[in-house]
XYZ file of C-alpha atoms in Angstrom:
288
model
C 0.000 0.000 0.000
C 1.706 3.151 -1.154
C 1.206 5.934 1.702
C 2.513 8.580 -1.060
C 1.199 12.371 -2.124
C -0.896 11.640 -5.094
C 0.993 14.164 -7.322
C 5.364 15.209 -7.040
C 6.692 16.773 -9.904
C 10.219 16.437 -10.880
C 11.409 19.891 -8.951
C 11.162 19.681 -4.768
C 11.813 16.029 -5.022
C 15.563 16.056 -4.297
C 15.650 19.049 -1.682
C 16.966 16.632 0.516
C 19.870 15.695 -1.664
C 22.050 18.813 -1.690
C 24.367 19.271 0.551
C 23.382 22.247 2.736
C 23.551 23.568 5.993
C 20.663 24.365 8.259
C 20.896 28.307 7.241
C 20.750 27.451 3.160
C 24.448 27.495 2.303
C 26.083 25.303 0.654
C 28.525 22.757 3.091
C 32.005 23.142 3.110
C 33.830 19.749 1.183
C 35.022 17.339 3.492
C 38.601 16.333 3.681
C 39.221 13.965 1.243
C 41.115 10.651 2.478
C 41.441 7.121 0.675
C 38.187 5.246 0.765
C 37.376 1.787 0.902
C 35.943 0.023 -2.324
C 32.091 -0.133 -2.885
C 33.035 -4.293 -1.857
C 33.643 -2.616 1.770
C 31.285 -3.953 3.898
C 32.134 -1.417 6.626
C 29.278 0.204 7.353
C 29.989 3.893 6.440
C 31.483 2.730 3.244
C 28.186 1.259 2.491
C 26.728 4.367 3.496
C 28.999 6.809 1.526
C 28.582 4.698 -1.659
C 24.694 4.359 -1.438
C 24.000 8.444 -0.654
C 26.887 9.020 -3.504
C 24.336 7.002 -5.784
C 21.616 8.945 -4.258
C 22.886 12.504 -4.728
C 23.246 11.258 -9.169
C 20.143 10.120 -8.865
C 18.388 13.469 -7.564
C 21.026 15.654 -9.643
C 19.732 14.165 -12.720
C 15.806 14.448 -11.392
C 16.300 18.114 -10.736
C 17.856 18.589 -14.202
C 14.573 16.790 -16.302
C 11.733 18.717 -16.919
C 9.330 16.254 -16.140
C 6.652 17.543 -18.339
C 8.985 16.927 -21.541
C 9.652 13.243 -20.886
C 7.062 11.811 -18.484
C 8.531 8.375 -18.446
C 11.946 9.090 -18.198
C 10.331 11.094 -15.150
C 8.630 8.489 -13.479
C 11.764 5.941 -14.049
C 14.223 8.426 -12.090
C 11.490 8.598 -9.284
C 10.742 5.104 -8.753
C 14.809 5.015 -9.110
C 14.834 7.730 -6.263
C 12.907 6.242 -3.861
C 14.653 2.921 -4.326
C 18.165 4.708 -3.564
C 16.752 6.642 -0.520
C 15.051 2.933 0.876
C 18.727 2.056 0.740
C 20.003 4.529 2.687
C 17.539 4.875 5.202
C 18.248 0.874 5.552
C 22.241 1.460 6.119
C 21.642 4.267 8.218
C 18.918 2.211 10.344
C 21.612 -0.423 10.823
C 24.362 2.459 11.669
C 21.898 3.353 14.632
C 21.427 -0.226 15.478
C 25.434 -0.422 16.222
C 26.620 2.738 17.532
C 23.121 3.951 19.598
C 21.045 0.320 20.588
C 20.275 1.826 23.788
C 18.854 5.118 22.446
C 16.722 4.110 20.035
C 13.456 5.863 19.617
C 10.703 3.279 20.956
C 8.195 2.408 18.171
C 6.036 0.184 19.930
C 3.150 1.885 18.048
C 3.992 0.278 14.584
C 1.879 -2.611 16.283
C -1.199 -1.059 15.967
C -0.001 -0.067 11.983
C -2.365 -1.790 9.330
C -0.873 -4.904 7.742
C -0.554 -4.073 4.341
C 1.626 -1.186 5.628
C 4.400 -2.666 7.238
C 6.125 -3.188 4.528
C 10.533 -2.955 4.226
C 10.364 0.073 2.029
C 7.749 2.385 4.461
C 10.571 4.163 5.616
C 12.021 5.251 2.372
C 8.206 6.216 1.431
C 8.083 8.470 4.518
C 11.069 10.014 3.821
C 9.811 10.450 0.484
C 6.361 11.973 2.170
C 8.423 14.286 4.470
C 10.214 16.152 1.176
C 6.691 16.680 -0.598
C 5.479 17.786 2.533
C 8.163 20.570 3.130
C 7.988 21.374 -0.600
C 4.556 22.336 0.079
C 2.666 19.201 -1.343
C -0.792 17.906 0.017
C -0.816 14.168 0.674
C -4.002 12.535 -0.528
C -6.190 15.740 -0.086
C -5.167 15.558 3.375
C -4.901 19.512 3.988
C -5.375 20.362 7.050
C -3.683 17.060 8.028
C -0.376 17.866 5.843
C -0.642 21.572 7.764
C 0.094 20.565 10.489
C 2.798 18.065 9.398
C 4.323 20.230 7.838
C 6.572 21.516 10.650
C 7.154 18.585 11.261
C 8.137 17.616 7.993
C 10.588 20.380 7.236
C 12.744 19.633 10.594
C 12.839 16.228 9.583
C 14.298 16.634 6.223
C 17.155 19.251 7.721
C 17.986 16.431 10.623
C 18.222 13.542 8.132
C 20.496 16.141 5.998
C 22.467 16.522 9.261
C 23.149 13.035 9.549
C 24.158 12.356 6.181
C 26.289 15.032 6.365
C 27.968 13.889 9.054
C 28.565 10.006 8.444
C 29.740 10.915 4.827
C 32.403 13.340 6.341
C 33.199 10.272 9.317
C 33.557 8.307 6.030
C 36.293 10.526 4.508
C 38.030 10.217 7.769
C 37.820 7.004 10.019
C 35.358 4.183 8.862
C 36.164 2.873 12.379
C 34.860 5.623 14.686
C 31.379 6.796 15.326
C 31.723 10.506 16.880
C 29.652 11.668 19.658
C 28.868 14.574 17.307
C 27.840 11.847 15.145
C 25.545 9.667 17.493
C 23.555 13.151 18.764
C 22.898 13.847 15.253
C 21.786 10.322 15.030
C 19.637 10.379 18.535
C 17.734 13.355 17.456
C 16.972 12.191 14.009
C 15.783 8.624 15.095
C 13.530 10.695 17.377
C 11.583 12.910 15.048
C 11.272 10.123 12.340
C 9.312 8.211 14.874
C 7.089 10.944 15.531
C 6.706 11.753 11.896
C 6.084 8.083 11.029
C 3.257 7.714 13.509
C 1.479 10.714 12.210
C 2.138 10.416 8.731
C 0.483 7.167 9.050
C -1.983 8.024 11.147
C -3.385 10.763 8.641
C -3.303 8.156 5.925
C -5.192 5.223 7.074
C -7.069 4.196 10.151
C -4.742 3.025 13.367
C -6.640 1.711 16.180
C -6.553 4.365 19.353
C -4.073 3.666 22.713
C -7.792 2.461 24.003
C -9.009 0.070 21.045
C -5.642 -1.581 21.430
C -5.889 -2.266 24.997
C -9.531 -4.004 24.292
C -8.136 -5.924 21.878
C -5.043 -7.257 23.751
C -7.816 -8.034 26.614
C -9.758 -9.661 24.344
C -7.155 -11.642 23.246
C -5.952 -12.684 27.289
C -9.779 -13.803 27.574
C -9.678 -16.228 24.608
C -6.117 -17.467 26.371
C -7.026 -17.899 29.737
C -11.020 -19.648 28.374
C -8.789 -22.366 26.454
C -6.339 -23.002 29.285
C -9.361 -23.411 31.798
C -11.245 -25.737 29.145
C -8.397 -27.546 29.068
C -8.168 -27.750 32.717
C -11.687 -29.037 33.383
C -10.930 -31.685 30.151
C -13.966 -29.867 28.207
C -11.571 -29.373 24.976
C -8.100 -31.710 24.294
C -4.729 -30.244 23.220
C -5.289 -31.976 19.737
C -8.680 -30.308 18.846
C -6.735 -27.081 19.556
C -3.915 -28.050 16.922
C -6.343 -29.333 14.227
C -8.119 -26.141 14.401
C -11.375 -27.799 14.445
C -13.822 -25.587 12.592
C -16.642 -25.959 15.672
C -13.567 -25.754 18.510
C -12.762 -22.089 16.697
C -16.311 -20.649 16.212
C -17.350 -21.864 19.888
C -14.075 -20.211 21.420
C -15.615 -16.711 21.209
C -18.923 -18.010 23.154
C -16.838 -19.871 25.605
C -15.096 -16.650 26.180
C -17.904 -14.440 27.435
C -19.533 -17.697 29.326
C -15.949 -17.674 31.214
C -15.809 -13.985 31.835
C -19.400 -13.664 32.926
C -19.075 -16.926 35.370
C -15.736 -15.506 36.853
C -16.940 -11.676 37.291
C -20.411 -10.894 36.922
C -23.185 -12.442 39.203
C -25.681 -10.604 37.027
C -24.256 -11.875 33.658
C -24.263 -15.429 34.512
C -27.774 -15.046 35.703
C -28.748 -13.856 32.470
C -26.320 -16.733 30.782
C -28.775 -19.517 33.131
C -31.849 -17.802 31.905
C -30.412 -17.760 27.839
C -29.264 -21.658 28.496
C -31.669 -23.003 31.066
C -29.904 -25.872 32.857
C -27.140 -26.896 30.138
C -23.325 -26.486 31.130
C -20.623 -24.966 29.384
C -19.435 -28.452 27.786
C -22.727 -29.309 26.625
C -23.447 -25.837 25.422
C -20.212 -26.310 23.186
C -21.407 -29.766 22.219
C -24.534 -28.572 21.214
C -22.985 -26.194 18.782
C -20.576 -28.423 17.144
């Protein structure tokens, strides 16, 4: 599922491939050392070749007016997007090594739609972030993308920050991650969570901190009903494995029985007066 603006023209795409500082100027070149082959399997040699592939990538988008040659257009972007999946994916495993105690949590992914956690998600909301602070409206989201927006643009100049620095750590030690290096880090990994969770949020429905916790209580219910049918010998561990069609559909049923017999005096009254005189084993017989 593509979590996209619906329109990006050629120009704004590759904002966040220039090399710039947080005022608008243009960096200062790095100190140029000897540098490991693209075979390096260092990590900021990986990086350093895969944002060097990035940067010809956008250099080329910004050049094409996208109006002229359509195709050649969409190619580049798809090509784009690809290249900045890649980096986001080295620089993900960078954090992984030199910050694994300072990660940003993102327990909330959990609550994400399926078709949405997908490997490349974080090289479409990178993607997202640019169009955003170019000024783009995702999906006819406006006064959603407002107020992303902000968001967006500080995102873009952090991730520009960190590229910044690991490709200058590259030119100089492939060995050492700098404390410069692993704030820069800390405070991106930060606001990409946040942006990721409201990005997403905008775009399709995620289940609120409360609709979670009924589900997850839902789901201890259904746990704790099997375990005590299996206690009292009403179901057998091998009707559980075969997924018995009539074992599956009853498990619900079971499940309020349980809760209303363990906590409510006036539910299980209620459950007598539905039933009459049958018991829980012969209710789930009865239904097979």
């Amino acid at each position: 599922m593509c979590l996209l603006p619906e329109r990006h023209e050629a120009q704004g795409h590759s904002r966040g491939a220039e090399r710039v500082g947080a005022d608008g100027s243009q960096c200062p070149p790095s100190i140029s050392v000897p540098l490991a082959s693209r075979s390096d399997p260092q990590l900021l040699a990986r990086f350093y070749y895969a944002d060097e592939e990035l940067n010809q990538v956008a250099a080329e988008l910004d050049s094409l007016d996208g109006r002229k040659d359509p195709q050649r257009c969409t190619l580049l972007v798809s090509q784009f997007r690809s290249c900045q999946d890649n980096v986001l994916n080295i620089i993900n495993q960078i954090m992984d090594e030199c910050i694994p105690q300072d990660r940003a949590p993102r327990d909330f992914c959990v609550k994400f739609p399926e078709e949405i956690r997908h490997d490349n998600l974080a090289g479409q909301l990178w993607f997202g972030a640019e169009c955003l602070a170019a000024g783009s409206i995702i999906m006819n989201r406006e006064l959603e993308s407002m107020a992303m927006r902000p968001l967006a643009k500080e995102l873009t100049r952090s991730l520009e920050d960190v590229r910044g620095a690991l490709r200058d750590q590259a030119l100089r030690d492939l060995n050492t991650y700098t404390e410069k290096m692993r704030e820069a880090l800390r405070h991106f990994d930060v606001l990409f969570a946040e942006f990721e969770l409201s990005y997403v949020s905008a775009m399709v429905p995620v289940k609120s901190p409360r609709e979670y916790y009924v589900q997850q209580e839902v789901i201890v219910l259904f746990c704790e009903t099997v375990e005590r049918a299996l206690d009292f010998g009403y179901l057998t561990q091998d009707m559980i494995d075969d997924y018995e069609p009539a074992l599956m559909f009853s498990i619900p049923r079971l499940a309020i029985v349980c809760g209303a017999h363990l906590e409510s005096r006036e539910l299980k009254a209620a459950c007598r007066a539905l039933w009459g005189s049958r018991t829980w084993k012969q209710h789930m017989e009865a239904h097979a």
